[in-house]
Amino acid sequence: MDNIYSQLMQSLITATKSIFPDNKVIRANNNGQEPDNPYIVISLIRNNQIGLAQNDTHLSATGKMRTRVNYEALVQFSFISIDNEVAADLAYTFIQYLNTPKTREIFKINNLGKTGVSSIRNVSSKRESEWAQHYNIDVTFVYSSITTQDMTPI
């Protein structure tokens, strides 16, 4: 069985850690302890299939057939810190970095192509004794998933 969701999330985390090696990067809704500040949270908001699936026209010599499906994923990146300037700087730096050749290459190595970016949203929240600063950015990526299955020749 293919682990398409896990592979997508791992690609997003790996790419983000490459851009921000000094910050903790986690999946949303992980039920773990809150990491030290600052940190980055990745959440898959939506994942849509684009177009039709593409199949090999012939079976391989070992009786396998590949199916390729293209997807468009909307991903929310949350930059969180007790310090407003730190959270804001991470978010604004990320927006800037998304436009650099190095960052495009990092995402390409992780099989992701950026196709769109939202504006930055400040959605800070009150904690018990202080405010936690949250800056959110939605990024649209495209990627492909290939599934290989055994087929019986007719």
mmCIF file with all atom_site columns, C-alpha atoms in Angstrom, residues 11-129:
data_model
loop_
_atom_site.group_PDB
_atom_site.id
_atom_site.type_symbol
_atom_site.label_atom_id
_atom_site.label_alt_id
_atom_site.label_comp_id
_atom_site.label_asym_id
_atom_site.label_entity_id
_atom_site.label_seq_id
_atom_site.pdbx_PDB_ins_code
_atom_site.Cartn_x
_atom_site.Cartn_y
_atom_site.Cartn_z
_atom_site.occupancy
_atom_site.B_iso_or_equiv
_atom_site.pdbx_formal_charge
_atom_site.auth_seq_id
_atom_site.auth_comp_id
_atom_site.auth_asym_id
_atom_site.auth_atom_id
_atom_site.pdbx_PDB_model_num
ATOM 1   C CA . SER A 1 11  ? 8.265  16.133 1.726   1.00 0.00 ? 11  SER A CA 1
ATOM 2   C CA . LEU A 1 12  ? 6.743  19.327 3.149   1.00 0.00 ? 12  LEU A CA 1
ATOM 3   C CA . ILE A 1 13  ? 8.513  18.918 6.500   1.00 0.00 ? 13  ILE A CA 1
ATOM 4   C CA . THR A 1 14  ? 11.860 18.050 4.920   1.00 0.00 ? 14  THR A CA 1
ATOM 5   C CA . ALA A 1 15  ? 11.700 21.045 2.576   1.00 0.00 ? 15  ALA A CA 1
ATOM 6   C CA . THR A 1 16  ? 10.675 23.429 5.361   1.00 0.00 ? 16  THR A CA 1
ATOM 7   C CA . LYS A 1 17  ? 13.455 22.177 7.648   1.00 0.00 ? 17  LYS A CA 1
ATOM 8   C CA . SER A 1 18  ? 15.914 22.818 4.813   1.00 0.00 ? 18  SER A CA 1
ATOM 9   C CA . ILE A 1 19  ? 14.717 26.434 4.609   1.00 0.00 ? 19  ILE A CA 1
ATOM 10  C CA . PHE A 1 20  ? 14.588 26.951 8.398   1.00 0.00 ? 20  PHE A CA 1
ATOM 11  C CA . PRO A 1 21  ? 17.158 24.529 9.892   1.00 0.00 ? 21  PRO A CA 1
ATOM 12  C CA . ASP A 1 22  ? 17.179 26.292 13.275  1.00 0.00 ? 22  ASP A CA 1
ATOM 13  C CA . ASN A 1 23  ? 13.422 25.996 13.886  1.00 0.00 ? 23  ASN A CA 1
ATOM 14  C CA . LYS A 1 24  ? 11.253 23.077 14.943  1.00 0.00 ? 24  LYS A CA 1
ATOM 15  C CA . VAL A 1 25  ? 8.826  22.008 12.181  1.00 0.00 ? 25  VAL A CA 1
ATOM 16  C CA . ILE A 1 26  ? 5.797  19.906 13.133  1.00 0.00 ? 26  ILE A CA 1
ATOM 17  C CA . ARG A 1 27  ? 2.552  18.591 11.664  1.00 0.00 ? 27  ARG A CA 1
ATOM 18  C CA . ALA A 1 28  ? -0.697 20.172 12.812  1.00 0.00 ? 28  ALA A CA 1
ATOM 19  C CA . ASN A 1 29  ? -2.925 18.269 15.231  1.00 0.00 ? 29  ASN A CA 1
ATOM 20  C CA . ASN A 1 30  ? -0.082 16.072 16.435  1.00 0.00 ? 30  ASN A CA 1
ATOM 21  C CA . ASN A 1 31  ? -1.288 15.924 20.069  1.00 0.00 ? 31  ASN A CA 1
ATOM 22  C CA . GLY A 1 32  ? 2.255  16.353 21.330  1.00 0.00 ? 32  GLY A CA 1
ATOM 23  C CA . GLN A 1 33  ? 3.738  18.833 23.745  1.00 0.00 ? 33  GLN A CA 1
ATOM 24  C CA . GLU A 1 34  ? 4.134  22.346 22.362  1.00 0.00 ? 34  GLU A CA 1
ATOM 25  C CA . PRO A 1 35  ? 7.722  22.813 21.159  1.00 0.00 ? 35  PRO A CA 1
ATOM 26  C CA . ASP A 1 36  ? 9.998  25.605 22.298  1.00 0.00 ? 36  ASP A CA 1
ATOM 27  C CA . ASN A 1 37  ? 9.435  28.913 20.522  1.00 0.00 ? 37  ASN A CA 1
ATOM 28  C CA . PRO A 1 38  ? 9.632  29.733 17.718  1.00 0.00 ? 38  PRO A CA 1
ATOM 29  C CA . TYR A 1 39  ? 8.265  26.869 15.654  1.00 0.00 ? 39  TYR A CA 1
ATOM 30  C CA . ILE A 1 40  ? 6.501  26.145 12.370  1.00 0.00 ? 40  ILE A CA 1
ATOM 31  C CA . VAL A 1 41  ? 3.322  24.094 11.954  1.00 0.00 ? 41  VAL A CA 1
ATOM 32  C CA . ILE A 1 42  ? 2.333  22.500 8.631   1.00 0.00 ? 42  ILE A CA 1
ATOM 33  C CA . SER A 1 43  ? -1.286 21.639 7.910   1.00 0.00 ? 43  SER A CA 1
ATOM 34  C CA . LEU A 1 44  ? -2.726 20.099 4.750   1.00 0.00 ? 44  LEU A CA 1
ATOM 35  C CA . ILE A 1 45  ? -5.918 22.071 4.119   1.00 0.00 ? 45  ILE A CA 1
ATOM 36  C CA . ARG A 1 46  ? -7.027 20.565 0.817   1.00 0.00 ? 46  ARG A CA 1
ATOM 37  C CA . ASN A 1 47  ? -5.765 18.028 -1.710  1.00 0.00 ? 47  ASN A CA 1
ATOM 38  C CA . ASN A 1 48  ? -7.428 17.876 -5.134  1.00 0.00 ? 48  ASN A CA 1
ATOM 39  C CA . GLN A 1 49  ? -6.775 15.535 -8.017  1.00 0.00 ? 49  GLN A CA 1
ATOM 40  C CA . ILE A 1 50  ? -5.924 17.415 -11.202 1.00 0.00 ? 50  ILE A CA 1
ATOM 41  C CA . GLY A 1 51  ? -7.078 15.858 -14.471 1.00 0.00 ? 51  GLY A CA 1
ATOM 42  C CA . LEU A 1 52  ? -7.296 12.177 -15.220 1.00 0.00 ? 52  LEU A CA 1
ATOM 43  C CA . ALA A 1 53  ? -5.026 9.390  -14.049 1.00 0.00 ? 53  ALA A CA 1
ATOM 44  C CA . GLN A 1 54  ? -2.396 8.241  -16.528 1.00 0.00 ? 54  GLN A CA 1
ATOM 45  C CA . ASN A 1 55  ? -1.625 4.532  -16.924 1.00 0.00 ? 55  ASN A CA 1
ATOM 46  C CA . ASP A 1 56  ? 1.229  2.761  -18.648 1.00 0.00 ? 56  ASP A CA 1
ATOM 47  C CA . THR A 1 57  ? 0.157  1.389  -22.014 1.00 0.00 ? 57  THR A CA 1
ATOM 48  C CA . HIS A 1 58  ? 1.983  -1.916 -21.451 1.00 0.00 ? 58  HIS A CA 1
ATOM 49  C CA . LEU A 1 59  ? 2.771  -4.127 -18.488 1.00 0.00 ? 59  LEU A CA 1
ATOM 50  C CA . SER A 1 60  ? 6.380  -4.259 -17.385 1.00 0.00 ? 60  SER A CA 1
ATOM 51  C CA . ALA A 1 61  ? 8.362  -7.464 -17.865 1.00 0.00 ? 61  ALA A CA 1
ATOM 52  C CA . THR A 1 62  ? 7.449  -8.377 -14.272 1.00 0.00 ? 62  THR A CA 1
ATOM 53  C CA . GLY A 1 63  ? 3.690  -7.891 -14.830 1.00 0.00 ? 63  GLY A CA 1
ATOM 54  C CA . LYS A 1 64  ? 3.383  -4.493 -13.166 1.00 0.00 ? 64  LYS A CA 1
ATOM 55  C CA . MET A 1 65  ? 1.487  -1.400 -14.280 1.00 0.00 ? 65  MET A CA 1
ATOM 56  C CA . ARG A 1 66  ? 2.043  2.143  -13.090 1.00 0.00 ? 66  ARG A CA 1
ATOM 57  C CA . THR A 1 67  ? -0.675 4.743  -12.546 1.00 0.00 ? 67  THR A CA 1
ATOM 58  C CA . ARG A 1 68  ? 0.265  8.396  -12.201 1.00 0.00 ? 68  ARG A CA 1
ATOM 59  C CA . VAL A 1 69  ? -2.105 10.905 -10.594 1.00 0.00 ? 69  VAL A CA 1
ATOM 60  C CA . ASN A 1 70  ? -1.432 14.643 -10.345 1.00 0.00 ? 70  ASN A CA 1
ATOM 61  C CA . TYR A 1 71  ? -2.594 16.597 -7.306  1.00 0.00 ? 71  TYR A CA 1
ATOM 62  C CA . GLU A 1 72  ? -2.888 20.178 -6.135  1.00 0.00 ? 72  GLU A CA 1
ATOM 63  C CA . ALA A 1 73  ? -2.353 20.596 -2.382  1.00 0.00 ? 73  ALA A CA 1
ATOM 64  C CA . LEU A 1 74  ? -3.247 23.677 -0.352  1.00 0.00 ? 74  LEU A CA 1
ATOM 65  C CA . VAL A 1 75  ? -0.900 23.787 2.638   1.00 0.00 ? 75  VAL A CA 1
ATOM 66  C CA . GLN A 1 76  ? -1.012 26.177 5.578   1.00 0.00 ? 76  GLN A CA 1
ATOM 67  C CA . PHE A 1 77  ? 2.271  27.183 7.186   1.00 0.00 ? 77  PHE A CA 1
ATOM 68  C CA . SER A 1 78  ? 1.920  28.689 10.674  1.00 0.00 ? 78  SER A CA 1
ATOM 69  C CA . PHE A 1 79  ? 4.824  30.584 12.219  1.00 0.00 ? 79  PHE A CA 1
ATOM 70  C CA . ILE A 1 80  ? 4.400  30.698 15.984  1.00 0.00 ? 80  ILE A CA 1
ATOM 71  C CA . SER A 1 81  ? 6.278  32.479 18.747  1.00 0.00 ? 81  SER A CA 1
ATOM 72  C CA . ILE A 1 82  ? 5.644  34.338 21.983  1.00 0.00 ? 82  ILE A CA 1
ATOM 73  C CA . ASP A 1 83  ? 7.703  37.166 20.467  1.00 0.00 ? 83  ASP A CA 1
ATOM 74  C CA . ASN A 1 84  ? 5.679  38.985 17.792  1.00 0.00 ? 84  ASN A CA 1
ATOM 75  C CA . GLU A 1 85  ? 8.723  40.121 15.817  1.00 0.00 ? 85  GLU A CA 1
ATOM 76  C CA . VAL A 1 86  ? 10.192 36.628 15.644  1.00 0.00 ? 86  VAL A CA 1
ATOM 77  C CA . ALA A 1 87  ? 6.960  35.085 14.319  1.00 0.00 ? 87  ALA A CA 1
ATOM 78  C CA . ALA A 1 88  ? 6.468  37.929 11.851  1.00 0.00 ? 88  ALA A CA 1
ATOM 79  C CA . ASP A 1 89  ? 10.072 37.762 10.651  1.00 0.00 ? 89  ASP A CA 1
ATOM 80  C CA . LEU A 1 90  ? 9.767  34.008 10.003  1.00 0.00 ? 90  LEU A CA 1
ATOM 81  C CA . ALA A 1 91  ? 6.566  34.485 7.986   1.00 0.00 ? 91  ALA A CA 1
ATOM 82  C CA . TYR A 1 92  ? 7.859  37.409 5.946   1.00 0.00 ? 92  TYR A CA 1
ATOM 83  C CA . THR A 1 93  ? 11.175 35.638 5.345   1.00 0.00 ? 93  THR A CA 1
ATOM 84  C CA . PHE A 1 94  ? 9.290  32.545 4.147   1.00 0.00 ? 94  PHE A CA 1
ATOM 85  C CA . ILE A 1 95  ? 7.275  34.622 1.646   1.00 0.00 ? 95  ILE A CA 1
ATOM 86  C CA . GLN A 1 96  ? 10.497 36.135 0.326   1.00 0.00 ? 96  GLN A CA 1
ATOM 87  C CA . TYR A 1 97  ? 12.320 32.795 0.209   1.00 0.00 ? 97  TYR A CA 1
ATOM 88  C CA . LEU A 1 98  ? 9.470  31.166 -1.741  1.00 0.00 ? 98  LEU A CA 1
ATOM 89  C CA . ASN A 1 99  ? 10.543 33.320 -4.684  1.00 0.00 ? 99  ASN A CA 1
ATOM 90  C CA . THR A 1 100 ? 14.219 32.375 -4.683  1.00 0.00 ? 100 THR A CA 1
ATOM 91  C CA . PRO A 1 101 ? 15.809 29.780 -6.966  1.00 0.00 ? 101 PRO A CA 1
ATOM 92  C CA . LYS A 1 102 ? 17.312 27.947 -3.966  1.00 0.00 ? 102 LYS A CA 1
ATOM 93  C CA . THR A 1 103 ? 13.917 27.466 -2.293  1.00 0.00 ? 103 THR A CA 1
ATOM 94  C CA . ARG A 1 104 ? 12.267 26.419 -5.565  1.00 0.00 ? 104 ARG A CA 1
ATOM 95  C CA . GLU A 1 105 ? 15.030 23.827 -5.907  1.00 0.00 ? 105 GLU A CA 1
ATOM 96  C CA . ILE A 1 106 ? 14.476 22.600 -2.328  1.00 0.00 ? 106 ILE A CA 1
ATOM 97  C CA . PHE A 1 107 ? 10.787 22.011 -3.061  1.00 0.00 ? 107 PHE A CA 1
ATOM 98  C CA . LYS A 1 108 ? 11.618 20.455 -6.456  1.00 0.00 ? 108 LYS A CA 1
ATOM 99  C CA . ILE A 1 109 ? 14.002 17.966 -4.793  1.00 0.00 ? 109 ILE A CA 1
ATOM 100 C CA . ASN A 1 110 ? 11.070 17.027 -2.544  1.00 0.00 ? 110 ASN A CA 1
ATOM 101 C CA . ASN A 1 111 ? 8.770  16.548 -5.575  1.00 0.00 ? 111 ASN A CA 1
ATOM 102 C CA . LEU A 1 112 ? 6.738  19.728 -4.989  1.00 0.00 ? 112 LEU A CA 1
ATOM 103 C CA . GLY A 1 113 ? 6.078  22.648 -7.313  1.00 0.00 ? 113 GLY A CA 1
ATOM 104 C CA . LYS A 1 114 ? 4.762  25.925 -5.870  1.00 0.00 ? 114 LYS A CA 1
ATOM 105 C CA . THR A 1 115 ? 1.924  27.437 -7.895  1.00 0.00 ? 115 THR A CA 1
ATOM 106 C CA . GLY A 1 116 ? 0.419  30.014 -5.538  1.00 0.00 ? 116 GLY A CA 1
ATOM 107 C CA . VAL A 1 117 ? 0.847  31.898 -2.262  1.00 0.00 ? 117 VAL A CA 1
ATOM 108 C CA . SER A 1 118 ? -1.709 33.698 -0.090  1.00 0.00 ? 118 SER A CA 1
ATOM 109 C CA . SER A 1 119 ? -1.188 36.881 1.838   1.00 0.00 ? 119 SER A CA 1
ATOM 110 C CA . ILE A 1 120 ? 0.168  36.702 5.386   1.00 0.00 ? 120 ILE A CA 1
ATOM 111 C CA . ARG A 1 121 ? -2.529 36.514 8.081   1.00 0.00 ? 121 ARG A CA 1
ATOM 112 C CA . ASN A 1 122 ? -1.976 37.404 11.741  1.00 0.00 ? 122 ASN A CA 1
ATOM 113 C CA . VAL A 1 123 ? -4.155 35.098 13.862  1.00 0.00 ? 123 VAL A CA 1
ATOM 114 C CA . SER A 1 124 ? -2.583 35.537 17.295  1.00 0.00 ? 124 SER A CA 1
ATOM 115 C CA . SER A 1 125 ? -4.239 33.868 20.270  1.00 0.00 ? 125 SER A CA 1
ATOM 116 C CA . LYS A 1 126 ? -4.364 34.497 24.012  1.00 0.00 ? 126 LYS A CA 1
ATOM 117 C CA . ARG A 1 127 ? -2.708 31.881 26.195  1.00 0.00 ? 127 ARG A CA 1
ATOM 118 C CA . GLU A 1 128 ? -3.041 31.645 29.974  1.00 0.00 ? 128 GLU A CA 1
ATOM 119 C CA . SER A 1 129 ? -0.682 34.513 30.694  1.00 0.00 ? 129 SER A CA 1
#
